């Protein structure tokens, strides 16, 4: 299994191109199942989750072509993927495939909408919490689907097609909103989605569906209205930049000190995280190229945060912010409100010398003057990258094990950090 060795203590200077968002690319790829025409997606990140989802979609009958790299494009430029699901050849998504990636459960909506039936394995728990799918199934039931759970599978049927309905989510769910949207676009009549997720990835999916011929109003607000259409066509869509990748590198620069431009991303995608960095004493400016992040010498101030649905502070940046706070001057309180078990990085950060105490859903982080390198590993993607950030600022070598977590969500991580002066090396094994 590959490892990453980081020799800490280097400031980061230069620029980092921000990739297309993993969490936008995945639902966009799934939306290709809604039409028999070709959906072409530009700026798709080269990630193992994208490869895994491609395999799942081809199992359902989607043909895929990947455009070769054009002259002048660097290895870090995203790929252009064309997906054509002329026919859905299999309405079943088996356990072996769905269990590798939770987002693949979302295929239930387009397959049901197009074929009137779907048999999708329940995804099971994961490292950050139980992550049920009850609200996704509720949304489809509100659209007239009959659903029963049998042998670990959700069996959904709508022999006469889905019908518009009112979906009121009791809590904000990104996957639930994606599922409701993909179910509603081909349903007969009008669907109202209340308490919808406002995440930019939802807005991006809605924008792409609109290009495919869907009628959607209010995406990006808590109330989305969808007027069903008889069929959707092909489209050409560019995946939005990855706000979590951008926020991660912003926190890395905050931690090591330095001056880096995060290219291709706009502040509105991650304002809450940038505000927290500003309160911590980091200089943030919007430039024509992207976001410039600077910290020169000044101490990091302790800042309290609480994760919230967009536009609040994202749960997917909580671990990285905690890494930053381990070296702050003073004590910060970090409250996780989205997932019940997303503090797996705490014990690993402690191996580097961090002082963190857990009290229910709050982590109390007492800043220390320095961290020291150590072998570490993590159980999910964002926790892993928080250890990378801490390793960049720690004295000596940090060895990150289980690198496959990072490969799920960070394109060309070592290359992007190295070009800004970090000492990062992948060791194959
Ligand atoms: C998406 O997961 C992201 N994944 C997650 O990113 C992200 O952390 C999360 O949204 C929140 O922003 C992708 O986009 C692929 P939710 P999702 O449904 O859609 C509860 C990463 O690291 N819930 O918004 O699965 C749930 O347990 C990943 O890239 C139910 O109770 O998250 C959680 O507490 C990790 N019943 C809350 O809602 C349901 O049926 C929000 O989850 C569905 C969700």
Short mmCIF file of C-alpha atoms and ligand atoms in Angstrom, two decimals:
data_model
loop_
_atom_site.label_atom_id
_atom_site.label_comp_id
_atom_site.label_asym_id
_atom_site.label_seq_id
_atom_site.Cartn_x
_atom_site.Cartn_y
_atom_site.Cartn_z
CA UNK A 1 0.00 0.00 0.00
CA UNK A 2 1.37 3.45 -0.92
CA UNK A 3 2.46 5.89 1.77
CA UNK A 4 3.21 9.61 1.70
CA UNK A 5 6.24 11.01 3.51
CA UNK A 6 6.18 14.69 4.42
CA UNK A 7 9.17 16.55 5.78
CA UNK A 8 7.58 19.47 7.59
CA UNK A 9 8.66 23.04 8.11
CA UNK A 10 8.59 24.46 4.57
CA UNK A 11 6.51 27.54 3.83
CA UNK A 12 4.21 27.24 0.81
CA UNK A 13 4.65 29.79 -1.99
CA UNK A 14 3.30 29.86 -5.53
CA UNK A 15 0.02 28.82 -7.09
CA UNK A 16 -2.20 25.75 -7.02
CA UNK A 17 -4.75 25.01 -9.76
CA UNK A 18 -8.02 23.88 -8.18
CA UNK A 19 -9.59 20.80 -9.75
CA UNK A 20 -13.20 20.10 -10.60
CA UNK A 21 -15.26 19.18 -7.53
CA UNK A 22 -15.50 15.48 -6.74
CA UNK A 23 -18.87 15.98 -5.04
CA UNK A 24 -20.25 17.74 -8.11
CA UNK A 25 -18.71 15.34 -10.65
CA UNK A 26 -20.26 12.25 -9.04
CA UNK A 27 -23.95 13.31 -9.21
CA UNK A 28 -23.36 14.86 -12.66
CA UNK A 29 -22.05 11.54 -13.94
CA UNK A 30 -25.07 9.77 -12.43
CA UNK A 31 -27.38 12.23 -14.22
CA UNK A 32 -26.17 10.73 -17.52
CA UNK A 33 -28.48 7.78 -16.79
CA UNK A 34 -31.50 10.09 -17.28
CA UNK A 35 -31.07 10.33 -21.05
CA UNK A 36 -30.28 8.14 -24.05
CA UNK A 37 -28.18 10.97 -25.47
CA UNK A 38 -24.59 11.89 -24.61
CA UNK A 39 -23.69 13.95 -21.54
CA UNK A 40 -20.22 15.45 -21.85
CA UNK A 41 -18.57 16.61 -18.65
CA UNK A 42 -15.49 18.84 -18.75
CA UNK A 43 -13.06 19.37 -15.83
CA UNK A 44 -13.77 16.00 -14.21
CA UNK A 45 -11.05 15.35 -11.61
CA UNK A 46 -8.79 12.30 -11.98
CA UNK A 47 -9.77 10.49 -8.80
CA UNK A 48 -10.34 6.90 -7.82
CA UNK A 49 -13.98 7.68 -6.88
CA UNK A 50 -14.58 8.87 -10.46
CA UNK A 51 -13.07 5.67 -11.85
CA UNK A 52 -15.16 3.56 -9.48
CA UNK A 53 -18.36 5.36 -10.43
CA UNK A 54 -17.56 4.99 -14.15
CA UNK A 55 -17.42 1.24 -13.60
CA UNK A 56 -20.78 1.28 -11.82
CA UNK A 57 -22.41 3.33 -14.58
CA UNK A 58 -21.07 1.02 -17.28
CA UNK A 59 -22.68 -1.86 -15.40
CA UNK A 60 -26.01 -0.09 -15.95
CA UNK A 61 -25.27 0.39 -19.66
CA UNK A 62 -23.50 3.76 -19.92
CA UNK A 63 -20.75 3.89 -22.56
CA UNK A 64 -17.86 6.14 -21.63
CA UNK A 65 -15.24 7.90 -23.70
CA UNK A 66 -12.48 9.96 -22.18
CA UNK A 67 -10.98 12.69 -24.38
CA UNK A 68 -7.20 12.60 -24.60
CA UNK A 69 -5.12 15.38 -23.14
CA UNK A 70 -4.82 18.40 -25.40
CA UNK A 71 -1.54 20.17 -26.20
CA UNK A 72 -0.67 22.61 -23.44
CA UNK A 73 -2.75 20.80 -20.82
CA UNK A 74 -0.85 19.74 -17.73
CA UNK A 75 -1.27 16.42 -15.97
CA UNK A 76 -3.39 18.32 -13.46
CA UNK A 77 -5.99 19.46 -16.00
CA UNK A 78 -9.24 17.63 -15.47
CA UNK A 79 -10.53 15.15 -17.98
CA UNK A 80 -13.44 15.37 -20.39
CA UNK A 81 -15.74 12.38 -20.02
CA UNK A 82 -18.66 11.61 -22.33
CA UNK A 83 -21.29 9.24 -21.01
CA UNK A 84 -24.03 7.73 -23.15
CA UNK A 85 -26.66 5.48 -21.60
CA UNK A 86 -28.56 4.58 -24.79
CA UNK A 87 -30.25 1.82 -22.82
CA UNK A 88 -30.29 0.90 -19.17
CA UNK A 89 -29.23 -2.73 -19.45
CA UNK A 90 -29.34 -3.55 -15.74
CA UNK A 91 -31.60 -1.94 -13.11
CA UNK A 92 -29.70 -3.59 -10.24
CA UNK A 93 -26.72 -2.06 -8.45
CA UNK A 94 -25.12 -4.91 -6.47
CA UNK A 95 -23.62 -4.72 -3.00
CA UNK A 96 -20.05 -5.27 -4.25
CA UNK A 97 -20.25 -2.03 -6.24
CA UNK A 98 -22.37 0.23 -4.00
CA UNK A 99 -20.45 -0.67 -0.83
CA UNK A 100 -17.25 0.86 -2.27
CA UNK A 101 -18.83 4.30 -2.63
CA UNK A 102 -21.95 5.63 -0.92
CA UNK A 103 -22.79 8.19 -3.60
CA UNK A 104 -23.42 5.35 -6.07
CA UNK A 105 -26.71 4.70 -4.21
CA UNK A 106 -27.98 7.86 -5.92
CA UNK A 107 -28.34 5.88 -9.20
CA UNK A 108 -31.65 4.74 -7.71
CA UNK A 109 -33.36 7.96 -8.85
CA UNK A 110 -32.48 8.04 -12.58
CA UNK A 111 -32.90 4.28 -13.00
CA UNK A 112 -36.33 4.37 -11.34
CA UNK A 113 -37.35 7.49 -13.28
CA UNK A 114 -36.34 5.98 -16.61
CA UNK A 115 -37.15 2.29 -16.14
CA UNK A 116 -39.97 2.27 -13.55
CA UNK A 117 -37.95 -0.02 -11.28
CA UNK A 118 -34.61 -0.19 -9.50
CA UNK A 119 -32.93 -2.67 -7.17
CA UNK A 120 -30.09 -0.96 -5.36
CA UNK A 121 -27.99 -2.34 -2.52
CA UNK A 122 -28.18 -0.37 0.71
CA UNK A 123 -24.79 1.28 1.21
CA UNK A 124 -24.18 0.45 4.89
CA UNK A 125 -22.32 2.51 7.47
CA UNK A 126 -19.03 4.27 7.01
CA UNK A 127 -16.21 5.72 9.08
CA UNK A 128 -17.89 9.08 9.72
CA UNK A 129 -21.27 7.83 10.93
CA UNK A 130 -24.27 5.62 10.18
CA UNK A 131 -25.33 7.68 7.14
CA UNK A 132 -28.82 6.26 6.51
CA UNK A 133 -30.75 6.63 3.23
CA UNK A 134 -34.24 6.93 4.75
CA UNK A 135 -34.70 10.50 3.49
CA UNK A 136 -33.65 9.56 -0.05
CA UNK A 137 -36.24 6.79 -0.06
CA UNK A 138 -38.86 9.11 1.49
CA UNK A 139 -38.28 11.58 -1.36
CA UNK A 140 -38.87 8.89 -3.98
CA UNK A 141 -42.00 7.69 -2.13
CA UNK A 142 -43.33 11.24 -2.24
CA UNK A 143 -42.92 10.97 -6.01
CA UNK A 144 -45.15 7.88 -6.01
CA UNK A 145 -42.55 5.11 -5.81
CA UNK A 146 -43.34 1.93 -3.89
CA UNK A 147 -40.28 0.92 -1.95
CA UNK A 148 -39.47 -2.10 0.17
CA UNK A 149 -36.25 -3.30 1.71
CA UNK A 150 -35.37 -6.93 1.08
CA UNK A 151 -32.11 -8.82 1.62
CA UNK A 152 -30.12 -5.63 2.00
CA UNK A 153 -31.54 -4.08 -1.17
CA UNK A 154 -33.96 -1.20 -1.75
CA UNK A 155 -36.52 -2.39 -4.29
CA UNK A 156 -38.25 0.61 -5.85
CA UNK A 157 -41.13 0.43 -8.30
CA UNK A 158 -43.13 3.03 -10.20
CA UNK A 159 -44.65 1.06 -13.08
CA UNK A 160 -46.61 4.04 -14.38
CA UNK A 161 -43.72 6.45 -13.91
CA UNK A 162 -42.99 8.90 -11.09
CA UNK A 163 -45.46 11.71 -10.29
CA UNK A 164 -44.76 15.20 -9.01
CA UNK A 165 -45.26 15.68 -5.27
CA UNK A 166 -44.28 17.70 -2.24
CA UNK A 167 -41.04 16.65 -0.55
CA UNK A 168 -40.29 18.24 2.81
CA UNK A 169 -36.91 17.23 4.19
CA UNK A 170 -36.85 17.22 8.02
CA UNK A 171 -33.09 17.92 7.83
CA UNK A 172 -30.88 19.23 5.08
CA UNK A 173 -29.45 16.40 3.00
CA UNK A 174 -27.25 16.83 -0.04
CA UNK A 175 -27.78 13.28 -1.32
CA UNK A 176 -31.50 13.55 -0.60
CA UNK A 177 -31.74 16.74 -2.65
CA UNK A 178 -29.75 15.19 -5.55
CA UNK A 179 -32.07 12.17 -5.46
CA UNK A 180 -35.23 14.30 -5.32
CA UNK A 181 -34.03 16.41 -8.26
CA UNK A 182 -33.12 13.44 -10.43
CA UNK A 183 -36.43 11.76 -9.59
CA UNK A 184 -38.53 14.87 -10.21
CA UNK A 185 -37.15 15.99 -13.58
CA UNK A 186 -38.90 13.18 -15.50
CA UNK A 187 -41.97 12.90 -13.20
CA UNK A 188 -45.43 13.86 -14.42
CA UNK A 189 -46.39 17.24 -12.96
CA UNK A 190 -44.78 19.60 -10.49
CA UNK A 191 -42.56 18.75 -7.54
CA UNK A 192 -41.78 21.10 -4.67
CA UNK A 193 -38.70 20.32 -2.60
CA UNK A 194 -38.70 22.11 0.78
CA UNK A 195 -35.64 22.48 3.04
CA UNK A 196 -33.50 21.53 0.06
CA UNK A 197 -29.71 21.56 0.38
CA UNK A 198 -28.21 24.82 -0.97
CA UNK A 199 -24.71 23.41 -1.55
CA UNK A 200 -23.04 24.63 -4.78
CA UNK A 201 -22.86 21.00 -5.95
CA UNK A 202 -26.69 20.87 -5.91
CA UNK A 203 -26.83 24.09 -7.92
CA UNK A 204 -24.32 22.61 -10.39
CA UNK A 205 -26.41 19.46 -10.84
CA UNK A 206 -29.53 21.59 -11.39
CA UNK A 207 -27.67 23.73 -13.96
CA UNK A 208 -26.61 20.63 -15.88
CA UNK A 209 -30.10 19.09 -15.72
CA UNK A 210 -31.49 22.38 -17.04
CA UNK A 211 -29.10 22.18 -20.00
CA UNK A 212 -30.43 18.66 -20.59
CA UNK A 213 -33.95 20.12 -20.85
CA UNK A 214 -35.21 19.95 -17.26
CA UNK A 215 -37.36 22.73 -15.80
CA UNK A 216 -36.00 23.69 -12.37
CA UNK A 217 -36.47 26.88 -10.36
CA UNK A 218 -34.92 27.88 -7.05
CA UNK A 219 -31.81 25.64 -7.02
CA UNK A 220 -29.40 27.09 -4.46
CA UNK A 221 -32.30 28.09 -2.19
CA UNK A 222 -34.20 25.92 0.33
CA UNK A 223 -37.25 25.71 -1.99
CA UNK A 224 -36.81 24.09 -5.40
CA UNK A 225 -39.68 23.70 -7.85
CA UNK A 226 -39.36 21.15 -10.66
CA UNK A 227 -41.82 20.85 -13.54
CA UNK A 228 -41.46 17.38 -15.01
CA UNK A 229 -40.71 16.91 -18.72
CA UNK A 230 -41.24 13.84 -20.91
CA UNK A 231 -37.58 13.36 -21.83
CA UNK A 232 -34.13 14.82 -21.39
CA UNK A 233 -31.39 15.19 -23.98
CA UNK A 234 -27.62 15.40 -24.05
CA UNK A 235 -25.59 18.37 -22.84
CA UNK A 236 -22.10 19.74 -22.37
CA UNK A 237 -21.25 20.89 -18.85
CA UNK A 238 -18.14 22.03 -16.97
CA UNK A 239 -17.83 20.73 -13.41
CA UNK A 240 -17.57 23.52 -10.83
CA UNK A 241 -14.29 24.01 -8.90
CA UNK A 242 -13.71 22.00 -5.75
CA UNK A 243 -14.37 24.30 -2.78
CA UNK A 244 -13.20 21.64 -0.32
CA UNK A 245 -9.89 21.17 -2.14
CA UNK A 246 -9.46 24.97 -2.20
CA UNK A 247 -10.29 25.29 1.50
CA UNK A 248 -7.87 22.47 2.32
CA UNK A 249 -4.94 24.20 0.59
CA UNK A 250 -5.94 27.54 2.16
CA UNK A 251 -5.62 25.91 5.58
CA UNK A 252 -2.30 24.33 4.61
CA UNK A 253 -0.91 27.79 3.74
CA UNK A 254 -2.37 29.22 6.95
CA UNK A 255 -0.58 26.53 8.88
CA UNK A 256 2.87 26.65 7.23
CA UNK A 257 2.87 30.36 6.44
CA UNK A 258 3.56 31.59 2.90
CA UNK A 259 1.73 33.10 -0.04
CA UNK A 260 -0.30 30.99 -2.48
CA UNK A 261 -2.92 31.72 -5.14
CA UNK A 262 -5.64 29.08 -5.42
CA UNK A 263 -6.41 29.29 -9.11
CA UNK A 264 -9.87 29.07 -10.62
CA UNK A 265 -11.98 29.28 -7.47
CA UNK A 266 -14.17 32.12 -6.24
CA UNK A 267 -14.66 33.16 -2.57
CA UNK A 268 -18.46 32.75 -2.67
CA UNK A 269 -17.99 28.96 -2.82
CA UNK A 270 -16.29 28.87 0.61
CA UNK A 271 -16.95 32.20 2.32
CA UNK A 272 -17.62 30.70 5.78
CA UNK A 273 -14.27 28.88 5.75
CA UNK A 274 -12.45 31.98 4.49
CA UNK A 275 -14.10 34.07 7.24
CA UNK A 276 -12.83 31.61 9.85
CA UNK A 277 -9.31 31.89 8.37
CA UNK A 278 -9.50 35.68 8.42
CA UNK A 279 -10.49 35.57 12.09
CA UNK A 280 -7.48 33.29 12.65
CA UNK A 281 -5.26 36.06 11.25
CA UNK A 282 -4.81 34.89 7.66
CA UNK A 283 -4.84 37.40 4.77
CA UNK A 284 -7.36 36.45 2.10
CA UNK A 285 -7.90 38.43 -1.10
CA UNK A 286 -9.89 37.71 -4.24
CA UNK A 287 -7.78 38.14 -7.40
CA UNK A 288 -8.50 37.69 -11.10
CA UNK A 289 -6.89 34.25 -10.94
CA UNK A 290 -8.63 33.02 -7.81
CA UNK A 291 -8.07 33.40 -4.07
CA UNK A 292 -4.76 34.60 -2.61
CA UNK A 293 -3.93 33.22 0.84
CA UNK A 294 -1.09 34.73 2.90
CA UNK A 295 0.29 34.39 6.38
CA UNK A 296 3.59 35.94 7.28
CA UNK A 297 4.95 35.31 10.73
CA UNK A 298 1.88 36.37 12.75
CA UNK A 299 0.55 33.80 15.21
CA UNK A 300 -2.61 31.83 14.37
CA UNK A 301 -5.49 33.03 16.57
CA UNK A 302 -7.83 30.46 18.14
CA UNK A 303 -11.26 30.51 16.45
CA UNK A 304 -14.44 28.59 17.37
CA UNK A 305 -16.45 27.04 14.56
CA UNK A 306 -19.57 24.92 14.14
CA UNK A 307 -20.23 22.89 10.99
CA UNK A 308 -23.47 23.70 9.20
CA UNK A 309 -25.06 23.06 5.80
CA UNK A 310 -24.06 25.56 3.09
CA UNK A 311 -23.49 28.51 3.38
CA UNK A 312 -22.23 27.57 6.86
CA UNK A 313 -18.82 26.12 7.66
CA UNK A 314 -18.59 22.79 5.73
CA UNK A 315 -18.20 19.51 7.60
CA UNK A 316 -15.77 18.46 4.86
CA UNK A 317 -13.30 21.12 6.11
CA UNK A 318 -13.73 20.47 9.83
CA UNK A 319 -10.75 18.09 10.16
CA UNK A 320 -8.46 20.45 8.23
CA UNK A 321 -9.48 23.43 10.37
CA UNK A 322 -8.84 21.37 13.48
CA UNK A 323 -5.31 20.64 12.23
CA UNK A 324 -4.78 24.39 11.90
CA UNK A 325 -6.15 25.09 15.37
CA UNK A 326 -3.70 22.60 16.97
CA UNK A 327 -1.03 25.30 16.57
CA UNK A 328 -3.19 28.32 17.39
CA UNK A 329 -2.48 30.67 20.26
CA UNK A 330 -5.21 29.74 22.73
CA UNK A 331 -8.08 27.26 22.84
CA UNK A 332 -10.71 26.73 20.19
CA UNK A 333 -13.98 24.79 20.23
CA UNK A 334 -14.97 22.89 17.09
CA UNK A 335 -18.51 21.57 16.97
CA UNK A 336 -19.54 18.94 14.41
CA UNK A 337 -23.29 19.04 13.78
CA UNK A 338 -23.64 17.13 10.49
CA UNK A 339 -22.14 13.70 11.20
CA UNK A 340 -22.14 11.97 14.59
CA UNK A 341 -18.70 10.36 14.31
CA UNK A 342 -16.44 12.68 12.43
CA UNK A 343 -13.59 13.06 14.90
CA UNK A 344 -11.47 10.10 13.81
CA UNK A 345 -8.56 12.44 13.09
CA UNK A 346 -8.32 13.53 16.75
CA UNK A 347 -6.29 10.57 17.99
CA UNK A 348 -3.97 10.75 14.98
CA UNK A 349 -3.38 14.51 15.38
CA UNK A 350 -2.52 13.70 19.00
CA UNK A 351 0.31 11.48 17.69
CA UNK A 352 1.87 14.65 16.27
CA UNK A 353 1.63 16.35 19.65
CA UNK A 354 -1.79 18.04 19.36
CA UNK A 355 -3.82 18.57 22.53
CA UNK A 356 -7.48 17.85 21.82
CA UNK A 357 -10.25 16.79 24.18
CA UNK A 358 -13.64 15.52 23.02
CA UNK A 359 -16.87 16.45 24.76
CA UNK A 360 -19.80 14.98 22.80
CA UNK A 361 -20.01 16.76 19.48
CA UNK A 362 -17.38 19.34 20.48
CA UNK A 363 -13.61 19.07 20.16
CA UNK A 364 -11.69 21.40 22.46
CA UNK A 365 -8.35 22.16 20.87
CA UNK A 366 -5.63 23.67 23.00
CA UNK A 367 -3.01 25.19 20.72
CA UNK A 368 0.59 24.02 21.14
CA UNK A 369 3.74 25.87 19.96
CA UNK A 370 4.87 23.01 17.73
CA UNK A 371 3.95 19.60 16.32
CA UNK A 372 6.46 16.83 15.68
CA UNK A 373 6.32 14.28 12.83
CA UNK A 374 5.08 10.73 13.38
CA UNK A 375 3.61 7.78 11.44
CA UNK A 376 -0.18 8.28 11.17
CA UNK A 377 -3.18 6.93 9.30
CA UNK A 378 -6.79 7.89 8.90
CA UNK A 379 -10.07 6.27 8.13
CA UNK A 380 -11.58 8.76 5.70
CA UNK A 381 -10.61 11.23 3.06
CA UNK A 382 -10.87 14.55 4.91
CA UNK A 383 -9.30 13.15 8.08
CA UNK A 384 -6.35 11.92 5.99
CA UNK A 385 -5.77 15.30 4.44
CA UNK A 386 -5.90 16.99 7.86
CA UNK A 387 -2.88 14.84 8.75
CA UNK A 388 -1.13 16.02 5.58
CA UNK A 389 -1.68 19.64 6.62
CA UNK A 390 -0.44 18.99 10.14
CA UNK A 391 2.57 17.11 8.73
CA UNK A 392 3.50 20.09 6.55
CA UNK A 393 3.88 22.23 9.67
CA UNK A 394 5.32 19.57 11.99
CA UNK A 395 9.03 19.28 12.76
CA UNK A 396 10.61 16.26 11.06
CA UNK A 397 9.01 13.46 9.03
CA UNK A 398 5.37 12.44 9.02
CA UNK A 399 4.46 9.20 7.25
CA UNK A 400 0.82 9.04 6.12
CA UNK A 401 -0.44 5.48 5.69
CA UNK A 402 -3.56 4.35 3.78
CA UNK A 403 -3.01 6.87 1.00
CA UNK A 404 -5.90 5.37 -0.98
CA UNK A 405 -8.23 7.60 1.05
CA UNK A 406 -6.45 10.68 -0.34
CA UNK A 407 -6.59 9.31 -3.88
CA UNK A 408 -10.39 9.20 -3.63
CA UNK A 409 -10.65 12.97 -3.37
CA UNK A 410 -7.44 14.95 -4.00
CA UNK A 411 -6.14 15.14 -7.55
CA UNK A 412 -2.33 15.32 -7.88
CA UNK A 413 -1.92 16.17 -4.19
CA UNK A 414 1.85 15.66 -4.00
CA UNK A 415 2.49 17.51 -7.27
CA UNK A 416 0.37 20.50 -6.23
CA UNK A 417 2.06 20.80 -2.83
CA UNK A 418 5.58 20.17 -4.18
CA UNK A 419 5.32 22.96 -6.71
CA UNK A 420 4.77 25.35 -3.79
CA UNK A 421 7.88 24.14 -2.01
CA UNK A 422 6.56 21.36 0.23
CA UNK A 423 8.72 18.28 0.73
CA UNK A 424 6.23 15.53 -0.10
CA UNK A 425 7.04 12.14 -1.52
CA UNK A 426 4.92 9.10 -2.36
CA UNK A 427 6.46 5.79 -1.45
CA UNK A 428 5.01 2.86 -3.40
CA UNK A 429 4.58 -0.30 -1.45
C1 LIG B 1 -22.52 14.68 0.89
O1 LIG B 1 -22.80 13.45 1.54
C2 LIG B 1 -21.04 14.65 0.56
N1 LIG B 1 -20.77 13.52 -0.33
C3 LIG B 1 -20.22 14.54 1.83
O2 LIG B 1 -18.84 14.59 1.49
C4 LIG B 1 -20.56 15.73 2.74
O3 LIG B 1 -19.87 15.59 3.95
C5 LIG B 1 -22.06 15.76 3.01
O4 LIG B 1 -22.79 15.79 1.75
C6 LIG B 1 -22.51 16.97 3.82
O5 LIG B 1 -22.11 18.13 3.17
C7 LIG B 1 -20.92 13.67 -1.65
O6 LIG B 1 -21.37 14.69 -2.14
C8 LIG B 1 -20.52 12.53 -2.52
P1 LIG B 1 -26.05 14.36 3.58
P2 LIG B 1 -24.33 13.01 1.77
O7 LIG B 1 -27.14 13.51 3.02
O8 LIG B 1 -25.16 13.51 0.68
C9 LIG B 1 -28.23 12.56 7.46
C10 LIG B 1 -16.61 13.83 1.40
O9 LIG B 1 -15.69 13.73 2.25
N2 LIG B 1 -29.09 11.77 6.56
O10 LIG B 1 -26.07 15.82 3.32
O11 LIG B 1 -24.30 11.53 2.02
C11 LIG B 1 -26.78 12.11 7.43
O12 LIG B 1 -26.56 10.96 8.21
C12 LIG B 1 -18.04 13.42 1.75
O13 LIG B 1 -16.43 14.22 0.25
C13 LIG B 1 -30.15 11.05 7.09
O14 LIG B 1 -30.38 11.02 8.31
O15 LIG B 1 -24.64 13.76 3.14
C14 LIG B 1 -26.07 13.34 7.92
O16 LIG B 1 -26.13 13.38 9.30
C15 LIG B 1 -18.15 12.82 3.11
N3 LIG B 1 -30.94 10.30 6.25
C16 LIG B 1 -26.93 14.48 7.34
O17 LIG B 1 -28.19 13.90 7.02
C17 LIG B 1 -30.72 10.29 4.90
O18 LIG B 1 -31.47 9.61 4.18
C18 LIG B 1 -26.38 15.13 6.07
O19 LIG B 1 -25.99 14.13 5.15
C19 LIG B 1 -29.66 11.06 4.37
C20 LIG B 1 -28.85 11.79 5.22
#
